[in-house]
Every structure is written in structure tokens, then in C-alpha cells.
Amino acid sequence: LRPLELLPPRVQLQLQLQLPRQLPLRLRPQTKPPLQVRSQPKLQQQLQPALLQLTYLQCIGNIIGRGQKRKTSVHADRVIQRKIKVDRRKSASTAKVEIESELGIIISEQTVRRRQHESGFMGRVARKKPYVDKLNRGKRIEYANTYREKPIGYWNDVLWSDESKFNLFGSDGKVMV
């Protein structure tokens, strides 16, 4: 925003006409004594940026494009997206290290997470499911077919129990993808 003196004389005159000499403030009910109004120079100094913005931009809202600029380019964003697509379980810290070594830019882990979210990759807990390859699939179908044609009386002699799960290797902790 430019100071008032640098504006064309016509705009200066318009702004001076728009600034009131005194603004009555009614913040409290009429029964209480009225508040004192600030002096005009102080008020003019406070209203000047808003009036200039209103004059030139026809709005008083925040201007788009302010704030810190993006650390990553469009190319770097695509590299981050590609790294996450290849391995969904890759953490932001490992992706950050790889990107810094490849592209030579220094970014934070939070920046990597932001770019992931912008690309539509949110952190989710992976569903627990058994690994079924072709050999296991064939064995499962063969097992099911052996018991498929059994009569109903056969199943009366079967002892049904609740399943118990035992981990032989490691734990079943949550895996983020």
C-alpha cells in the first residue's frame, strides 16, 4: 500500500472526503456516558490502509499471495508424489532424506506431509489380511472342495471352538500406509 502523499491528487481528495471528522461510537447503552472519540489524525492513520485497499482493490479482505513462499517447485512436488506412490509405507523422514539427496533442496518432514496431503495421500492404518499367493490359493480351494460335499450329519460331530491367534514372529502392530 502506498502512502497518501504518493497518490494522485484526485485520489487524495476522494480519500479525504471519505474520512469523517468525528465518528460517534455507541458501544454501550444510552444510559452510560458516551465514550470519547479519538482525534482525527489518529483515526485517519488507522483507516488509511483500509481505505487505500478499498480504493484500489474494491475489497478489504486479505490479499492472496501473502505469506511464506513454497519451498518446493512443481517438479519437486511430483517427485514427492512419485516416491510415495512407489512405497506407501515410506515415512516422511525417509522421503525427505531421499529428496534432499536427489534434488539438493532442504525441506522439512512437515513439508513432505503437506505435499502428500495435497496429492491425496493420507496416513491410514493398513488392513490386516493374509498373504495369499498362487500356491496358497490352490491349497485353500482344494481344502474347501474336500469338505464341500460332506453331509450335514458329518458337521454334527465336529467340535467348533473359538479361534486363537498366535504370533511366531514379531507383533501385529499398526502399519501406516
PDB file of C-alpha atoms in Angstrom:
ATOM      1  CA  LEU A   1       0.000   0.000   0.000  1.00  0.00           C
ATOM      2  CA  ARG A   2       1.305   3.419  -0.922  1.00  0.00           C
ATOM      3  CA  PRO A   3       1.376   6.416   1.443  1.00  0.00           C
ATOM      4  CA  LEU A   4      -1.280   9.069   0.906  1.00  0.00           C
ATOM      5  CA  GLU A   5       1.253  11.616  -0.411  1.00  0.00           C
ATOM      6  CA  LEU A   6       2.283   9.366  -3.319  1.00  0.00           C
ATOM      7  CA  LEU A   7      -1.263   9.014  -4.639  1.00  0.00           C
ATOM      8  CA  PRO A   8      -2.611  11.202  -7.431  1.00  0.00           C
ATOM      9  CA  PRO A   9      -4.264  14.434  -6.176  1.00  0.00           C
ATOM     10  CA  ARG A  10      -7.714  13.289  -7.301  1.00  0.00           C
ATOM     11  CA  VAL A  11      -7.464  10.094  -5.194  1.00  0.00           C
ATOM     12  CA  GLN A  12      -6.109  12.100  -2.227  1.00  0.00           C
ATOM     13  CA  LEU A  13      -9.146  14.359  -2.374  1.00  0.00           C
ATOM     14  CA  GLN A  14     -11.508  11.389  -2.575  1.00  0.00           C
ATOM     15  CA  LEU A  15      -9.926   9.748   0.452  1.00  0.00           C
ATOM     16  CA  GLN A  16     -10.004  12.979   2.465  1.00  0.00           C
ATOM     17  CA  LEU A  17     -13.686  13.389   1.684  1.00  0.00           C
ATOM     18  CA  GLN A  18     -14.372   9.833   2.802  1.00  0.00           C
ATOM     19  CA  LEU A  19     -12.621  10.259   6.161  1.00  0.00           C
ATOM     20  CA  PRO A  20     -15.081  11.569   8.744  1.00  0.00           C
ATOM     21  CA  ARG A  21     -14.160  14.408  11.097  1.00  0.00           C
ATOM     22  CA  GLN A  22     -15.516  12.540  14.088  1.00  0.00           C
ATOM     23  CA  LEU A  23     -17.138   9.155  14.333  1.00  0.00           C
ATOM     24  CA  PRO A  24     -19.742   8.749  17.083  1.00  0.00           C
ATOM     25  CA  LEU A  25     -19.167   5.470  18.876  1.00  0.00           C
ATOM     26  CA  ARG A  26     -22.128   3.815  20.547  1.00  0.00           C
ATOM     27  CA  LEU A  27     -20.690   0.709  22.127  1.00  0.00           C
ATOM     28  CA  ARG A  28     -22.662   0.991  25.350  1.00  0.00           C
ATOM     29  CA  PRO A  29     -26.327   1.634  26.085  1.00  0.00           C
ATOM     30  CA  GLN A  30     -27.517   5.255  26.119  1.00  0.00           C
ATOM     31  CA  THR A  31     -27.770   5.308  29.940  1.00  0.00           C
ATOM     32  CA  LYS A  32     -23.997   5.341  30.368  1.00  0.00           C
ATOM     33  CA  PRO A  33     -21.888   8.366  29.438  1.00  0.00           C
ATOM     34  CA  PRO A  34     -20.649   8.306  25.806  1.00  0.00           C
ATOM     35  CA  LEU A  35     -17.109   7.242  25.032  1.00  0.00           C
ATOM     36  CA  GLN A  36     -14.645   9.826  23.890  1.00  0.00           C
ATOM     37  CA  VAL A  37     -13.874   9.737  20.180  1.00  0.00           C
ATOM     38  CA  ARG A  38     -10.263   9.513  19.114  1.00  0.00           C
ATOM     39  CA  SER A  39      -8.748  12.516  17.478  1.00  0.00           C
ATOM     40  CA  GLN A  40      -8.943  12.755  13.686  1.00  0.00           C
ATOM     41  CA  PRO A  41      -5.206  12.318  12.847  1.00  0.00           C
ATOM     42  CA  LYS A  42      -5.023   9.081  14.829  1.00  0.00           C
ATOM     43  CA  LEU A  43      -8.233   7.823  13.212  1.00  0.00           C
ATOM     44  CA  GLN A  44      -7.032   8.825   9.752  1.00  0.00           C
ATOM     45  CA  GLN A  45      -3.766   6.999  10.345  1.00  0.00           C
ATOM     46  CA  GLN A  46      -5.648   3.819  11.299  1.00  0.00           C
ATOM     47  CA  LEU A  47      -8.185   3.938   8.464  1.00  0.00           C
ATOM     48  CA  GLN A  48      -5.777   4.942   5.706  1.00  0.00           C
ATOM     49  CA  PRO A  49      -4.526   1.421   4.772  1.00  0.00           C
ATOM     50  CA  ALA A  50      -8.059   0.001   4.656  1.00  0.00           C
ATOM     51  CA  LEU A  51      -9.340   2.891   2.529  1.00  0.00           C
ATOM     52  CA  LEU A  52      -6.431   2.600   0.111  1.00  0.00           C
ATOM     53  CA  GLN A  53      -7.039  -1.111  -0.242  1.00  0.00           C
ATOM     54  CA  LEU A  54     -10.735  -0.495  -0.786  1.00  0.00           C
ATOM     55  CA  THR A  55      -9.991   2.177  -3.400  1.00  0.00           C
ATOM     56  CA  TYR A  56      -7.576   0.123  -5.475  1.00  0.00           C
ATOM     57  CA  LEU A  57      -8.804  -3.439  -4.982  1.00  0.00           C
ATOM     58  CA  GLN A  58     -12.518  -2.892  -4.237  1.00  0.00           C
ATOM     59  CA  CYS A  59     -12.233  -5.254  -1.274  1.00  0.00           C
ATOM     60  CA  ILE A  60     -10.989  -5.145   2.297  1.00  0.00           C
ATOM     61  CA  GLY A  61     -10.165  -8.886   2.674  1.00  0.00           C
ATOM     62  CA  ASN A  62      -6.731 -10.417   2.800  1.00  0.00           C
ATOM     63  CA  ILE A  63      -4.739 -10.295  -0.412  1.00  0.00           C
ATOM     64  CA  ILE A  64      -3.892 -13.689  -1.912  1.00  0.00           C
ATOM     65  CA  GLY A  65      -0.222 -14.495  -2.289  1.00  0.00           C
ATOM     66  CA  ARG A  66       0.982 -13.137   1.036  1.00  0.00           C
ATOM     67  CA  GLY A  67       2.901 -15.293   3.459  1.00  0.00           C
ATOM     68  CA  GLN A  68       5.907 -17.535   3.060  1.00  0.00           C
ATOM     69  CA  LYS A  69       6.569 -18.776  -0.444  1.00  0.00           C
ATOM     70  CA  ARG A  70       6.568 -22.506  -1.259  1.00  0.00           C
ATOM     71  CA  LYS A  71       9.849 -24.318  -0.676  1.00  0.00           C
ATOM     72  CA  THR A  72       9.130 -26.882  -3.384  1.00  0.00           C
ATOM     73  CA  SER A  73       8.581 -26.415  -7.084  1.00  0.00           C
ATOM     74  CA  VAL A  74       6.054 -28.274  -9.197  1.00  0.00           C
ATOM     75  CA  HIS A  75       8.818 -30.687 -10.204  1.00  0.00           C
ATOM     76  CA  ALA A  76       9.733 -31.378  -6.559  1.00  0.00           C
ATOM     77  CA  ASP A  77       6.039 -31.932  -5.742  1.00  0.00           C
ATOM     78  CA  ARG A  78       5.833 -34.573  -8.483  1.00  0.00           C
ATOM     79  CA  VAL A  79       8.997 -36.268  -7.180  1.00  0.00           C
ATOM     80  CA  ILE A  80       7.496 -36.445  -3.682  1.00  0.00           C
ATOM     81  CA  GLN A  81       4.260 -37.835  -5.095  1.00  0.00           C
ATOM     82  CA  ARG A  82       6.145 -40.458  -7.123  1.00  0.00           C
ATOM     83  CA  LYS A  83       8.177 -41.581  -4.095  1.00  0.00           C
ATOM     84  CA  ILE A  84       5.029 -42.084  -2.041  1.00  0.00           C
ATOM     85  CA  LYS A  85       3.221 -43.939  -4.854  1.00  0.00           C
ATOM     86  CA  VAL A  86       6.103 -46.424  -5.161  1.00  0.00           C
ATOM     87  CA  ASP A  87       6.088 -47.270  -1.441  1.00  0.00           C
ATOM     88  CA  ARG A  88       3.052 -46.184   0.563  1.00  0.00           C
ATOM     89  CA  ARG A  89       4.698 -47.275   3.825  1.00  0.00           C
ATOM     90  CA  LYS A  90       7.615 -44.896   3.370  1.00  0.00           C
ATOM     91  CA  SER A  91       7.826 -42.388   6.211  1.00  0.00           C
ATOM     92  CA  ALA A  92       8.110 -38.648   5.696  1.00  0.00           C
ATOM     93  CA  SER A  93      11.612 -38.619   7.203  1.00  0.00           C
ATOM     94  CA  THR A  94      12.993 -41.189   4.744  1.00  0.00           C
ATOM     95  CA  ALA A  95      11.288 -39.461   1.809  1.00  0.00           C
ATOM     96  CA  LYS A  96      12.784 -36.157   2.986  1.00  0.00           C
ATOM     97  CA  VAL A  97      16.316 -37.600   3.050  1.00  0.00           C
ATOM     98  CA  GLU A  98      15.927 -39.091  -0.429  1.00  0.00           C
ATOM     99  CA  ILE A  99      14.539 -35.865  -1.894  1.00  0.00           C
ATOM    100  CA  GLU A 100      17.286 -33.766  -0.315  1.00  0.00           C
ATOM    101  CA  SER A 101      19.959 -36.045  -1.783  1.00  0.00           C
ATOM    102  CA  GLU A 102      18.340 -36.186  -5.246  1.00  0.00           C
ATOM    103  CA  LEU A 103      17.164 -32.614  -5.740  1.00  0.00           C
ATOM    104  CA  GLY A 104      19.527 -30.756  -3.431  1.00  0.00           C
ATOM    105  CA  ILE A 105      16.767 -28.761  -1.682  1.00  0.00           C
ATOM    106  CA  ILE A 106      16.363 -28.627   2.075  1.00  0.00           C
ATOM    107  CA  ILE A 107      12.800 -29.272   3.204  1.00  0.00           C
ATOM    108  CA  SER A 108      11.216 -30.397   6.441  1.00  0.00           C
ATOM    109  CA  GLU A 109       9.294 -33.590   7.136  1.00  0.00           C
ATOM    110  CA  GLN A 110       6.166 -31.493   7.613  1.00  0.00           C
ATOM    111  CA  THR A 111       6.562 -30.114   4.084  1.00  0.00           C
ATOM    112  CA  VAL A 112       6.682 -33.686   2.754  1.00  0.00           C
ATOM    113  CA  ARG A 113       3.492 -34.497   4.698  1.00  0.00           C
ATOM    114  CA  ARG A 114       1.770 -31.378   3.333  1.00  0.00           C
ATOM    115  CA  ARG A 115       2.635 -32.347  -0.245  1.00  0.00           C
ATOM    116  CA  GLN A 116       1.347 -35.874   0.433  1.00  0.00           C
ATOM    117  CA  HIS A 117      -1.965 -34.485   1.654  1.00  0.00           C
ATOM    118  CA  GLU A 118      -2.215 -32.168  -1.349  1.00  0.00           C
ATOM    119  CA  SER A 119      -1.726 -35.206  -3.601  1.00  0.00           C
ATOM    120  CA  GLY A 120      -4.468 -37.102  -1.770  1.00  0.00           C
ATOM    121  CA  PHE A 121      -2.257 -39.484   0.209  1.00  0.00           C
ATOM    122  CA  MET A 122      -3.487 -39.500   3.791  1.00  0.00           C
ATOM    123  CA  GLY A 123      -1.992 -41.646   6.528  1.00  0.00           C
ATOM    124  CA  ARG A 124      -4.107 -44.750   7.046  1.00  0.00           C
ATOM    125  CA  VAL A 125      -3.672 -47.917   9.061  1.00  0.00           C
ATOM    126  CA  ALA A 126      -3.142 -50.871   6.727  1.00  0.00           C
ATOM    127  CA  ARG A 127      -5.796 -53.562   6.761  1.00  0.00           C
ATOM    128  CA  LYS A 128      -4.654 -56.849   8.272  1.00  0.00           C
ATOM    129  CA  LYS A 129      -5.079 -59.607   5.716  1.00  0.00           C
ATOM    130  CA  PRO A 130      -3.264 -62.866   4.983  1.00  0.00           C
ATOM    131  CA  TYR A 131      -0.861 -63.070   2.101  1.00  0.00           C
ATOM    132  CA  VAL A 132      -2.393 -65.420  -0.473  1.00  0.00           C
ATOM    133  CA  ASP A 133      -0.161 -66.374  -3.398  1.00  0.00           C
ATOM    134  CA  LYS A 134      -0.982 -68.870  -6.167  1.00  0.00           C
ATOM    135  CA  LEU A 135       0.221 -71.896  -4.194  1.00  0.00           C
ATOM    136  CA  ASN A 136      -1.764 -70.970  -1.070  1.00  0.00           C
ATOM    137  CA  ARG A 137      -4.836 -70.170  -3.172  1.00  0.00           C
ATOM    138  CA  GLY A 138      -4.741 -73.639  -4.750  1.00  0.00           C
ATOM    139  CA  LYS A 139      -4.359 -75.333  -1.377  1.00  0.00           C
ATOM    140  CA  ARG A 140      -7.273 -73.368   0.085  1.00  0.00           C
ATOM    141  CA  ILE A 141      -9.570 -74.268  -2.824  1.00  0.00           C
ATOM    142  CA  GLU A 142      -8.556 -77.952  -2.568  1.00  0.00           C
ATOM    143  CA  TYR A 143      -9.241 -77.947   1.203  1.00  0.00           C
ATOM    144  CA  ALA A 144     -12.657 -76.310   0.732  1.00  0.00           C
ATOM    145  CA  ASN A 145     -13.624 -78.753  -2.030  1.00  0.00           C
ATOM    146  CA  THR A 146     -12.817 -81.791   0.159  1.00  0.00           C
ATOM    147  CA  TYR A 147     -15.366 -80.700   2.755  1.00  0.00           C
ATOM    148  CA  ARG A 148     -17.916 -79.246   0.373  1.00  0.00           C
ATOM    149  CA  GLU A 149     -19.798 -82.457  -0.381  1.00  0.00           C
ATOM    150  CA  LYS A 150     -19.904 -83.737   3.232  1.00  0.00           C
ATOM    151  CA  PRO A 151     -23.429 -84.471   4.576  1.00  0.00           C
ATOM    152  CA  ILE A 152     -24.976 -82.309   7.313  1.00  0.00           C
ATOM    153  CA  GLY A 153     -24.670 -85.166   9.829  1.00  0.00           C
ATOM    154  CA  TYR A 154     -20.888 -85.024   9.439  1.00  0.00           C
ATOM    155  CA  TRP A 155     -20.805 -81.481  10.819  1.00  0.00           C
ATOM    156  CA  ASN A 156     -22.723 -82.523  13.980  1.00  0.00           C
ATOM    157  CA  ASP A 157     -19.651 -84.486  15.117  1.00  0.00           C
ATOM    158  CA  VAL A 158     -17.229 -81.596  14.531  1.00  0.00           C
ATOM    159  CA  LEU A 159     -16.100 -79.735  17.622  1.00  0.00           C
ATOM    160  CA  TRP A 160     -16.261 -75.978  16.971  1.00  0.00           C
ATOM    161  CA  SER A 161     -14.108 -73.694  19.070  1.00  0.00           C
ATOM    162  CA  ASP A 162     -13.130 -70.048  19.089  1.00  0.00           C
ATOM    163  CA  GLU A 163     -10.077 -69.196  17.083  1.00  0.00           C
ATOM    164  CA  SER A 164      -6.900 -68.254  18.901  1.00  0.00           C
ATOM    165  CA  LYS A 165      -4.190 -66.299  17.212  1.00  0.00           C
ATOM    166  CA  PHE A 166      -0.504 -66.812  17.982  1.00  0.00           C
ATOM    167  CA  ASN A 167       2.378 -64.748  16.652  1.00  0.00           C
ATOM    168  CA  LEU A 168       5.516 -66.734  15.957  1.00  0.00           C
ATOM    169  CA  PHE A 169       7.497 -63.791  14.573  1.00  0.00           C
ATOM    170  CA  GLY A 170       7.112 -60.174  15.677  1.00  0.00           C
ATOM    171  CA  SER A 171       3.924 -58.384  16.563  1.00  0.00           C
ATOM    172  CA  ASP A 172       0.912 -57.209  14.627  1.00  0.00           C
ATOM    173  CA  GLY A 173       1.437 -53.527  15.311  1.00  0.00           C
ATOM    174  CA  LYS A 174      -0.351 -50.938  13.209  1.00  0.00           C
ATOM    175  CA  VAL A 175       1.308 -50.212   9.872  1.00  0.00           C
ATOM    176  CA  MET A 176       0.647 -46.805   8.353  1.00  0.00           C
ATOM    177  CA  VAL A 177       0.253 -46.572   4.592  1.00  0.00           C
TER     178      VAL A 177
END
